[in-house]
PDB file of C-alpha atoms in Angstrom:
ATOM      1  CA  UNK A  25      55.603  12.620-116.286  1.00 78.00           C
ATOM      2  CA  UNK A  26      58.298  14.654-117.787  1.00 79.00           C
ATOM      3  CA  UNK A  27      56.831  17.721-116.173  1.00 85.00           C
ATOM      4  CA  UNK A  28      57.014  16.067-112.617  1.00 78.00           C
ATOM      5  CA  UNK A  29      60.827  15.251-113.155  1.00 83.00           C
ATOM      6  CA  UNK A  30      61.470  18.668-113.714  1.00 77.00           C
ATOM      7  CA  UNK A  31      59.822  19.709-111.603  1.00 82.00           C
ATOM      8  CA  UNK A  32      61.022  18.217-109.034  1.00 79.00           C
ATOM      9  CA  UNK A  33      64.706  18.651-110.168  1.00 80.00           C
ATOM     10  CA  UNK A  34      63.604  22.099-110.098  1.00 75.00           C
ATOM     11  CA  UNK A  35      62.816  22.215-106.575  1.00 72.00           C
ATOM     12  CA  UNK A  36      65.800  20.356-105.489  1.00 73.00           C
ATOM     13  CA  UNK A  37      68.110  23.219-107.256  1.00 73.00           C
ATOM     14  CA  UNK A  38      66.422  25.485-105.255  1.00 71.00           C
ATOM     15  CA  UNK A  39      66.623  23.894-101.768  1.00 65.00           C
ATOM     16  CA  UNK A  40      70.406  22.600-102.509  1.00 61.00           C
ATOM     17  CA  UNK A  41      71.793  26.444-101.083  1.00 59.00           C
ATOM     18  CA  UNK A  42      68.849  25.895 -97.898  1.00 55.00           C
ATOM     19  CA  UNK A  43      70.722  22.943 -96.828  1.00 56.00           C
ATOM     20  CA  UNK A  44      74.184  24.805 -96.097  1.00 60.00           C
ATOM     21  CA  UNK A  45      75.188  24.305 -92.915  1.00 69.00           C
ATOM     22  CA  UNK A  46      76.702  27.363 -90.593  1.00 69.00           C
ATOM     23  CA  UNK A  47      80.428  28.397 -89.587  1.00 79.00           C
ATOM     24  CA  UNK A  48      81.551  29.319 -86.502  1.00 82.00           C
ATOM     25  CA  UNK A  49      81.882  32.465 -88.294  1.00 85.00           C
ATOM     26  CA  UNK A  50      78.116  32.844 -89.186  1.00 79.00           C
ATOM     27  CA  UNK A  51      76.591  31.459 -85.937  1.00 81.00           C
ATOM     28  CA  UNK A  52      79.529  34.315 -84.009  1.00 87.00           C
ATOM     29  CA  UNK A  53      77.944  37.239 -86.252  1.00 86.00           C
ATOM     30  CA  UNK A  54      74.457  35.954 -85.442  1.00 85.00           C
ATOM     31  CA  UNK A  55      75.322  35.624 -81.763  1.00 88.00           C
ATOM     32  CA  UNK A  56      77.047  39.298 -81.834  1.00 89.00           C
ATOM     33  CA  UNK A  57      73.642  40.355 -83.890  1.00 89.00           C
ATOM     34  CA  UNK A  58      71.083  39.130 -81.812  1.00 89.00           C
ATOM     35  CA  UNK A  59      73.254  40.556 -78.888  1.00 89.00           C
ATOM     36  CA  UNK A  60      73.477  43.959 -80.187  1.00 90.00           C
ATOM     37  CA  UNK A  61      69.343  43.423 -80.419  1.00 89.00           C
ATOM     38  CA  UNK A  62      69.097  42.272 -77.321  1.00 88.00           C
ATOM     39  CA  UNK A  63      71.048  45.139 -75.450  1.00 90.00           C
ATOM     40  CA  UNK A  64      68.821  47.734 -77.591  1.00 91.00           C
ATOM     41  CA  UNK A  65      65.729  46.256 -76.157  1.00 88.00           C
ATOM     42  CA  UNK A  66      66.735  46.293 -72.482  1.00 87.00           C
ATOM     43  CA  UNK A  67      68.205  49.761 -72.942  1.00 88.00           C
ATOM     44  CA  UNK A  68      64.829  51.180 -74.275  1.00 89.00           C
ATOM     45  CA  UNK A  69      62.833  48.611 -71.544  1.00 87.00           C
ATOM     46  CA  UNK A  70      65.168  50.204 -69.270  1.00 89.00           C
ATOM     47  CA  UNK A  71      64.189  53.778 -69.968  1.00 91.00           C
ATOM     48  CA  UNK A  72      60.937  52.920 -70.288  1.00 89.00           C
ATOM     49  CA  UNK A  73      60.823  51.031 -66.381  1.00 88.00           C
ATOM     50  CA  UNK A  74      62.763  54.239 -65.456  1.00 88.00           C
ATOM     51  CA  UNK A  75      59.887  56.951 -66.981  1.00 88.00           C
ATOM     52  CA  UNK A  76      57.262  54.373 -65.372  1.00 87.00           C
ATOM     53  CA  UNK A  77      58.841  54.898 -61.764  1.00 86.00           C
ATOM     54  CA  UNK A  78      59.359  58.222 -61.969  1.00 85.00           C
ATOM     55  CA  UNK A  79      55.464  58.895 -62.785  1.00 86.00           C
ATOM     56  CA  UNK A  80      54.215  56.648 -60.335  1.00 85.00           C
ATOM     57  CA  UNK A  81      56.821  57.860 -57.908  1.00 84.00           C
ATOM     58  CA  UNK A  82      55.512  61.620 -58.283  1.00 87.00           C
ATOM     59  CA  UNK A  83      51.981  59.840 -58.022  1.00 85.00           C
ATOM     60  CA  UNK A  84      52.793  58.542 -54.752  1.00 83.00           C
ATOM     61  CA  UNK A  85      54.490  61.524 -53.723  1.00 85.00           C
ATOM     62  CA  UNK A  86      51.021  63.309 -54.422  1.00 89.00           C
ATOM     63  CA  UNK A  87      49.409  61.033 -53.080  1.00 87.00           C
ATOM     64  CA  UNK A  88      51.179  60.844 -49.441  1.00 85.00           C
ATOM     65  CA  UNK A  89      51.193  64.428 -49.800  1.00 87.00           C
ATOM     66  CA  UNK A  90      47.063  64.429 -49.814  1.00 87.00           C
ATOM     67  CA  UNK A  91      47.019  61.889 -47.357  1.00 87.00           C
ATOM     68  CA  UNK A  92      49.203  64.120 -45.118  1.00 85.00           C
ATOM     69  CA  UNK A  93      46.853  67.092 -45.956  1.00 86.00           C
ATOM     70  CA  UNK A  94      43.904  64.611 -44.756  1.00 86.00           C
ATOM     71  CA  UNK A  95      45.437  63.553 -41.678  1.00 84.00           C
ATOM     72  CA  UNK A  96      45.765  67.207 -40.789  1.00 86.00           C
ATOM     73  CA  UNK A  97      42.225  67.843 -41.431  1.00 83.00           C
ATOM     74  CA  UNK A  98      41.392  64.543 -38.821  1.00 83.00           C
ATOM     75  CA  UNK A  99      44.244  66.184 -36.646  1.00 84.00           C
ATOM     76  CA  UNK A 100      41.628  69.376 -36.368  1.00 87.00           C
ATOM     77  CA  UNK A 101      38.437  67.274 -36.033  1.00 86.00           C
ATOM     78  CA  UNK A 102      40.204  65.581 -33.100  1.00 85.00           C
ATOM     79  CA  UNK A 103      41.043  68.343 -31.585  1.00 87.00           C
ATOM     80  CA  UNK A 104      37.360  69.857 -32.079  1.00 84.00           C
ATOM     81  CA  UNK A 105      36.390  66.980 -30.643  1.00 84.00           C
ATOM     82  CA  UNK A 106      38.609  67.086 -27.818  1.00 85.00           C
ATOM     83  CA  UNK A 107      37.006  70.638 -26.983  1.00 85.00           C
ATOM     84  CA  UNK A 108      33.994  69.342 -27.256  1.00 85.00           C
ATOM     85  CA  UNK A 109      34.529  66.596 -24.328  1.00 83.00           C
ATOM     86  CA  UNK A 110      35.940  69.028 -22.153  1.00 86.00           C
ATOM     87  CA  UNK A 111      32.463  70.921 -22.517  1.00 82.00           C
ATOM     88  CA  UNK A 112      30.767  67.183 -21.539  1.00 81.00           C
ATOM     89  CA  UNK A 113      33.071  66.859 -18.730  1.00 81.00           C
ATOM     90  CA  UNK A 114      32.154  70.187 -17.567  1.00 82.00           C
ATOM     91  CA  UNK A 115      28.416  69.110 -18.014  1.00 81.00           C
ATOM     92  CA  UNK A 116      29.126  65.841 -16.097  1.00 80.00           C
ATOM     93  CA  UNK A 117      30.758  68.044 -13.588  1.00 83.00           C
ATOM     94  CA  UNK A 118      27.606  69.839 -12.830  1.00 80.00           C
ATOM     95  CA  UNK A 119      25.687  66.765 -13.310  1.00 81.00           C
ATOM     96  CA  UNK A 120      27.768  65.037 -10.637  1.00 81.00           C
ATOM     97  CA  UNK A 121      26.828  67.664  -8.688  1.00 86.00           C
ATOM     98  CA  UNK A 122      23.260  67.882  -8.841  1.00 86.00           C
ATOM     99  CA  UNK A 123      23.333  64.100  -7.873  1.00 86.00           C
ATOM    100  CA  UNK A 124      24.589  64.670  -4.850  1.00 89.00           C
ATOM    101  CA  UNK A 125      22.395  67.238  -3.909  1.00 89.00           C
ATOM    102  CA  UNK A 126      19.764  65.331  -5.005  1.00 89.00           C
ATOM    103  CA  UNK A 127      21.395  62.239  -2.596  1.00 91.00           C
ATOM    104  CA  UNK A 128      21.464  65.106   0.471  1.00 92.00           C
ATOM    105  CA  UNK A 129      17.979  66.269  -0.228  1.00 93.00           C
ATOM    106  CA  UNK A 130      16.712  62.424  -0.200  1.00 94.00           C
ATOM    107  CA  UNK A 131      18.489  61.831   3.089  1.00 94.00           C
ATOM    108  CA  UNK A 132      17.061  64.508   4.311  1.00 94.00           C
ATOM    109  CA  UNK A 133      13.871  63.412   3.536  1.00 93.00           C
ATOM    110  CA  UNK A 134      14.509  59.962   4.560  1.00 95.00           C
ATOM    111  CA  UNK A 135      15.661  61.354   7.927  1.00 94.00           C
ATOM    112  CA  UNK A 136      12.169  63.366   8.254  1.00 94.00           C
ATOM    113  CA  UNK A 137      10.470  60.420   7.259  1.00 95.00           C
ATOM    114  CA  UNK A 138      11.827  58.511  10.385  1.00 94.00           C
ATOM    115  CA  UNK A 139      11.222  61.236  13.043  1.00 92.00           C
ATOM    116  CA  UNK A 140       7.682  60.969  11.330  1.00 92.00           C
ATOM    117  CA  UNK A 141       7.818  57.526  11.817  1.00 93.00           C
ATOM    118  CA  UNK A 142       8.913  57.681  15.259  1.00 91.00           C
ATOM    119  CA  UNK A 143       6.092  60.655  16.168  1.00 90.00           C
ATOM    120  CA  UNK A 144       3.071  58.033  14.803  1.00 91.00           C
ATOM    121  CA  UNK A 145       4.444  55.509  16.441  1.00 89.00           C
ATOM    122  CA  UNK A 146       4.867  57.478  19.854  1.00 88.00           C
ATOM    123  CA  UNK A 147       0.864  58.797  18.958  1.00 88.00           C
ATOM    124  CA  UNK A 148      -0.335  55.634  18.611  1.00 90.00           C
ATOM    125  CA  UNK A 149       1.610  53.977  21.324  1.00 87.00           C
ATOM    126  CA  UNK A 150       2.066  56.364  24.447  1.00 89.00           C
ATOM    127  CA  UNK A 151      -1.976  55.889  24.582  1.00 88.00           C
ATOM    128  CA  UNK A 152      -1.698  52.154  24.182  1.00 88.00           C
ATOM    129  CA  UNK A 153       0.798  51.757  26.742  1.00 88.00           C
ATOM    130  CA  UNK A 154      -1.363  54.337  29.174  1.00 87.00           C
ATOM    131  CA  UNK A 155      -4.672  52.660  28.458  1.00 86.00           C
ATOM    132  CA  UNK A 156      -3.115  49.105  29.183  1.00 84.00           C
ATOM    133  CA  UNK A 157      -1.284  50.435  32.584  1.00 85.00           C
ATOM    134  CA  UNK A 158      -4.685  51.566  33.539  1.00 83.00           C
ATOM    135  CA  UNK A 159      -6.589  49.197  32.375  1.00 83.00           C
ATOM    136  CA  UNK A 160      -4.074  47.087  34.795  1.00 84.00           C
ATOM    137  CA  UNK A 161      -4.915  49.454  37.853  1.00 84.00           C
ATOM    138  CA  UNK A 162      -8.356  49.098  37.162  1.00 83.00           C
ATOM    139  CA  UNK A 163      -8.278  45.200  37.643  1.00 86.00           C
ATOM    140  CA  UNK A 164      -6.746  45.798  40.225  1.00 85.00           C
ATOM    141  CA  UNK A 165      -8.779  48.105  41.731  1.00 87.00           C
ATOM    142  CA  UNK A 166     -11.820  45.794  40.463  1.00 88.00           C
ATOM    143  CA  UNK A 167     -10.132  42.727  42.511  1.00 88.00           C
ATOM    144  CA  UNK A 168      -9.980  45.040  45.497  1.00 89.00           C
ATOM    145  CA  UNK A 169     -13.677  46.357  45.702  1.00 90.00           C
ATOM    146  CA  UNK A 170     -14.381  42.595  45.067  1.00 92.00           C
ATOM    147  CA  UNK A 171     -12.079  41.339  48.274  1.00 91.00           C
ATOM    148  CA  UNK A 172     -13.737  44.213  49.917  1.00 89.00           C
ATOM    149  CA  UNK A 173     -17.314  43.333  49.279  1.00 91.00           C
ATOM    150  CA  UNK A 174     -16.487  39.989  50.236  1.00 92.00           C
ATOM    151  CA  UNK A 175     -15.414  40.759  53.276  1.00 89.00           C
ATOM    152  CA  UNK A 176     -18.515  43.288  53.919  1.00 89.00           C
ATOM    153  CA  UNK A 177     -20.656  40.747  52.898  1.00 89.00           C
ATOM    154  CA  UNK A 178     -18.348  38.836  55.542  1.00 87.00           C
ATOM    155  CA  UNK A 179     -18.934  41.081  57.931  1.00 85.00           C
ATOM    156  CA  UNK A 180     -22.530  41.751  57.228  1.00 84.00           C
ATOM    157  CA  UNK A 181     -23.452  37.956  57.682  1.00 85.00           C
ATOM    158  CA  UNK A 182     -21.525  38.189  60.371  1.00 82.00           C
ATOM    159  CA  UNK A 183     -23.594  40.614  62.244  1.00 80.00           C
ATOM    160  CA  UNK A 184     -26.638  38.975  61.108  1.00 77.00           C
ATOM    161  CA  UNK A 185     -26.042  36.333  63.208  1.00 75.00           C
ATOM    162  CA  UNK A 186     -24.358  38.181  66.382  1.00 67.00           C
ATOM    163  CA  UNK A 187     -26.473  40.689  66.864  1.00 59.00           C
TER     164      UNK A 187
END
């Protein structure tokens, strides 16, 4: 038990200068301390954010710079491209042109295919219209030899009886 009391008498020696309190004066060194820390680490942080924008600054700058140097290259395939259109509107050009020879030669044919038209149905119906006007005169003439025989026959019985 002896042994705990100095022990523990022991322990508060040692924790009687951890108790202190602060001055002004300590807690205005501290202050001016940590300060002096704190302006160190924003000066290096500072230098440091500074060397990190510059490098990704010339890494942009590269960057845009290839970009550019692709956007010339698509500058050139446009324009390729733009030659090459020309050479299809050319090709429609002579396309556009065939059609409409192709459209004359069809109404030509068309055209021929109605005079055609027109000579079959002349063919076929000059004869038609010349068989039916005679086939008119010949009823006719058929009702006239029959009016004449009647009247022969007329006649005829008529003499048979005068005599």
């Amino acid at each position: 038990m002896k042994i705990l009391i100095f022990i523990s008498i022991f322990f508060c020696i040692i924790v009687m200068p951890a108790r202190a309190e602060l001055t002004s004066e300590d807690l205005n060194k501290i202050r001016l301390i940590v300060k002096e820390e704190i302006e160190q680490e924003l000066s290096i942080f500072e230098t440091r954010i500074k060397e990190y924008v510059d490098i990704r600054f010339e890494s942009v700058d590269t960057q845009f710079k290839s970009i550019d140097k692709q956007f010339e290259g698509v500058d050139t395939q446009f324009e390729g491209v733009d030659k090459q259109f020309e050479g299809v509107d050319k090709q429609f050009e002579g396309v556009a042109e065939r059609f409409e020879s192709v459209d004359n030669q069809i109404m030509h044919v068309t055209y021929v295919t109605y005079g055609l038209i027109a000579l079959i149905v002349a063919a076929i119906g000059i004869p038609q219209i010349i068989m039916a006007w005679r086939s008119e005169q010949d009823r006719d003439q058929t009702k006239q030899i029959q009016e004449l025989r009647q009247e022969i026959e007329i006649l005829k019985q008529r003499q048979i009886i005068r005599p």
